[in-house]
GROMACS .gro file of C-alpha atoms in nm:
model
  158
    1MET     CA    1  -2.116   2.048   0.686
    2ARG     CA    2  -2.040   1.792   0.957
    3ARG     CA    3  -1.831   1.870   1.258
    4VAL     CA    4  -1.667   1.613   1.478
    5GLY     CA    5  -1.597   1.688   1.842
    6VAL     CA    6  -1.384   1.480   2.077
    7ALA     CA    7  -1.435   1.479   2.452
    8LEU     CA    8  -1.205   1.338   2.720
    9LEU     CA    9  -1.362   1.166   3.017
   10GLY     CA   10  -1.216   1.210   3.365
   11THR     CA   11  -1.085   0.851   3.352
   12GLY     CA   12  -0.857   0.935   3.062
   13LEU     CA   13  -1.057   0.738   2.809
   14LEU     CA   14  -1.106   0.902   2.475
   15THR     CA   15  -1.466   0.910   2.367
   16GLY     CA   16  -1.569   1.039   2.030
   17VAL     CA   17  -1.878   1.249   2.033
   18LEU     CA   18  -2.022   1.315   1.694
   19ILE     CA   19  -2.204   1.639   1.652
   20ALA     CA   20  -2.377   1.672   1.321
   21MET     CA   21  -2.474   2.023   1.233
   22LYS     CA   22  -2.615   2.149   0.911
   23SER     CA   23  -2.408   2.410   0.742
   24GLN     CA   24  -2.540   2.763   0.758
   25THR     CA   25  -2.409   2.847   0.411
   26PRO     CA   26  -2.658   3.026   0.189
   27ALA     CA   27  -2.826   2.846  -0.099
   28PRO     CA   28  -2.671   2.904  -0.443
   29PRO     CA   29  -2.825   3.179  -0.653
   30ALA     CA   30  -3.113   3.077  -0.879
   31GLY     CA   31  -3.001   2.915  -1.202
   32ARG     CA   32  -2.672   2.783  -1.059
   33PRO     CA   33  -2.635   2.415  -0.966
   34PRO     CA   34  -2.535   2.323  -0.611
   35ALA     CA   35  -2.159   2.306  -0.543
   36ASP     CA   36  -2.180   1.928  -0.503
   37GLY     CA   37  -2.299   1.882  -0.861
   38GLY     CA   38  -2.657   1.817  -0.753
   39THR     CA   39  -2.583   1.485  -0.585
   40GLY     CA   40  -2.677   1.599  -0.236
   41SER     CA   41  -2.344   1.455  -0.120
   42PRO     CA   42  -2.109   1.666   0.090
   43LEU     CA   43  -1.828   1.557  -0.145
   44PRO     CA   44  -1.772   1.694  -0.495
   45ALA     CA   45  -1.928   1.477  -0.766
   46ALA     CA   46  -1.585   1.361  -0.889
   47ALA     CA   47  -1.481   1.250  -0.540
   48SER     CA   48  -1.793   1.040  -0.496
   49ARG     CA   49  -1.696   0.835  -0.804
   50MET     CA   50  -1.346   0.755  -0.676
   51PRO     CA   51  -1.278   0.395  -0.567
   52GLU     CA   52  -1.244   0.314  -0.199
   53VAL     CA   53  -0.903   0.346  -0.039
   54GLY     CA   54  -0.720   0.015  -0.029
   55VAL     CA   55  -0.905  -0.132  -0.328
   56VAL     CA   56  -0.650  -0.253  -0.582
   57ASP     CA   57  -0.745  -0.315  -0.944
   58LEU     CA   58  -0.498  -0.591  -1.029
   59THR     CA   59  -0.612  -0.607  -1.391
   60ARG     CA   60  -0.443  -0.272  -1.446
   61MET     CA   61  -0.098  -0.432  -1.403
   62THR     CA   62   0.094  -0.491  -1.724
   63ASP     CA   63   0.200  -0.851  -1.782
   64GLY     CA   64   0.569  -0.939  -1.769
   65PRO     CA   65   0.859  -0.884  -1.530
   66HIS     CA   66   0.881  -0.559  -1.332
   67LEU     CA   67   1.179  -0.453  -1.120
   68GLY     CA   68   1.137  -0.280  -0.786
   69ALA     CA   69   1.365  -0.010  -0.650
   70VAL     CA   70   1.666  -0.094  -0.432
   71PHE     CA   71   1.613  -0.025  -0.061
   72PRO     CA   72   1.930  -0.036   0.148
   73ASN     CA   73   1.928  -0.112   0.519
   74ARG     CA   74   2.192  -0.168   0.786
   75TYR     CA   75   2.253  -0.524   0.662
   76GLY     CA   76   2.259  -0.453   0.289
   77PRO     CA   77   2.031  -0.371  -0.007
   78VAL     CA   78   1.700  -0.538  -0.083
   79GLN     CA   79   1.541  -0.549  -0.429
   80VAL     CA   80   1.269  -0.766  -0.582
   81ARG     CA   81   1.143  -0.845  -0.931
   82ILE     CA   82   0.782  -0.946  -0.986
   83THR     CA   83   0.623  -1.134  -1.272
   84VAL     CA   84   0.267  -1.047  -1.368
   85ARG     CA   85   0.049  -1.271  -1.584
   86GLY     CA   86  -0.316  -1.206  -1.659
   87GLY     CA   87  -0.306  -0.903  -1.431
   88ARG     CA   88  -0.203  -1.121  -1.133
   89LEU     CA   89   0.119  -1.146  -0.939
   90VAL     CA   90   0.254  -1.493  -1.023
   91ASP     CA   91   0.613  -1.470  -0.897
   92VAL     CA   92   0.828  -1.258  -0.667
   93GLU     CA   93   1.204  -1.301  -0.686
   94ALA     CA   94   1.458  -1.140  -0.453
   95VAL     CA   95   1.718  -0.989  -0.687
   96GLN     CA   96   1.930  -0.839  -0.407
   97LEU     CA   97   1.944  -0.939  -0.043
   98PRO     CA   98   2.186  -0.840   0.233
   99ALA     CA   99   2.512  -1.027   0.170
  100ALA     CA  100   2.781  -0.824   0.348
  101ALA     CA  101   2.768  -1.023   0.672
  102ALA     CA  102   2.681  -1.380   0.763
  103ARG     CA  103   2.395  -1.257   0.984
  104GLY     CA  104   2.240  -1.061   0.692
  105ILE     CA  105   2.266  -1.363   0.464
  106GLU     CA  106   2.101  -1.586   0.725
  107ILE     CA  107   1.819  -1.336   0.780
  108GLY     CA  108   1.756  -1.301   0.406
  109ARG     CA  109   1.746  -1.677   0.349
  110ARG     CA  110   1.498  -1.724   0.633
  111ALA     CA  111   1.271  -1.427   0.558
  112THR     CA  112   1.252  -1.436   0.177
  113PRO     CA  113   1.032  -1.746   0.135
  114VAL     CA  114   0.787  -1.623   0.399
  115LEU     CA  115   0.762  -1.276   0.240
  116ARG     CA  116   0.727  -1.424  -0.110
  117GLN     CA  117   0.442  -1.651   0.003
  118GLN     CA  118   0.260  -1.360   0.169
  119ALA     CA  119   0.296  -1.144  -0.144
  120LEU     CA  120   0.156  -1.413  -0.371
  121GLN     CA  121  -0.132  -1.496  -0.138
  122ARG     CA  122  -0.227  -1.134  -0.072
  123GLN     CA  123  -0.150  -1.005  -0.423
  124SER     CA  124  -0.010  -0.689  -0.265
  125ALA     CA  125   0.280  -0.540  -0.071
  126ASP     CA  126   0.076  -0.542   0.250
  127LEU     CA  127   0.308  -0.790   0.421
  128ASP     CA  128   0.370  -0.881   0.784
  129ALA     CA  129   0.731  -0.840   0.896
  130VAL     CA  130   0.917  -1.162   0.964
  131SER     CA  131   1.028  -1.181   1.327
  132GLY     CA  132   1.400  -1.109   1.353
  133ALA     CA  133   1.411  -0.972   0.998
  134THR     CA  134   1.249  -0.632   1.041
  135TYR     CA  135   1.489  -0.437   0.817
  136THR     CA  136   1.487  -0.699   0.542
  137SER     CA  137   1.107  -0.727   0.561
  138ASP     CA  138   1.067  -0.350   0.530
  139GLY     CA  139   1.304  -0.329   0.231
  140TYR     CA  140   1.130  -0.625   0.065
  141ARG     CA  141   0.786  -0.469   0.115
  142ARG     CA  142   0.898  -0.130  -0.017
  143SER     CA  143   1.073  -0.279  -0.321
  144LEU     CA  144   0.768  -0.497  -0.389
  145GLN     CA  145   0.541  -0.192  -0.379
  146SER     CA  146   0.778  -0.015  -0.618
  147ALA     CA  147   0.759  -0.312  -0.859
  148ILE     CA  148   0.378  -0.318  -0.837
  149ASP     CA  149   0.372   0.055  -0.911
  150ALA     CA  150   0.598  -0.009  -1.214
  151ALA     CA  151   0.359  -0.282  -1.333
  152ARG     CA  152   0.064  -0.044  -1.305
  153ALA     CA  153   0.255   0.222  -1.498
  154GLY     CA  154   0.355  -0.032  -1.764
  155ARG     CA  155   0.731  -0.005  -1.697
  156PRO     CA  156   0.903  -0.339  -1.762
  157ALA     CA  157   1.211  -0.462  -1.575
  158ALA     CA  158   1.536  -0.305  -1.686
   0.00000   0.00000   0.00000
C-alpha cells in the first residue's frame, strides 16, 4: 500500500512528500491467488484494464442527430443539437439561445460561432468560456455534453 504525506514549510508553500511504504498485510493463504488477480498491481485486475480518464472513444457515438438537454440561465435557455457522422462530431447547432432580452440575444449571437468552432475542433464539450458570455457558454457546454452522452447511448434527437 502507498501512503502520501503532505508537509507545510514555514514559508507557507505546500510541498508534497511522498512516503512509499510496503503494506504489512499478510500473504494470502496457500492455494488462493493474490487479491490483485496476480498482476502485482495495487489495483484490482479489472481496474488496470480501464481506459485513462479523459480518453474519449469517438467511434462509440451513433451517427445522426442527437439533442442535448435544455440548460436555463439568467438570460434564457440554451440547448444544442449535434450531428455525428462516422463517429465524429460534424455539426453543432444551437436550438435554443437566450431570447428574452436584447442583451441575451446579442451575447448568444456573439458566443455561438466561437463555441461551435471549439466543439468541432476539439470533438468534445471541453470548451473555453467566451468572455462576456459566461452563462451562455456554460449552458452550451453542458447541453453539448448531454448531446454527446445521448450519441454514445444511441439516443437520437427527439
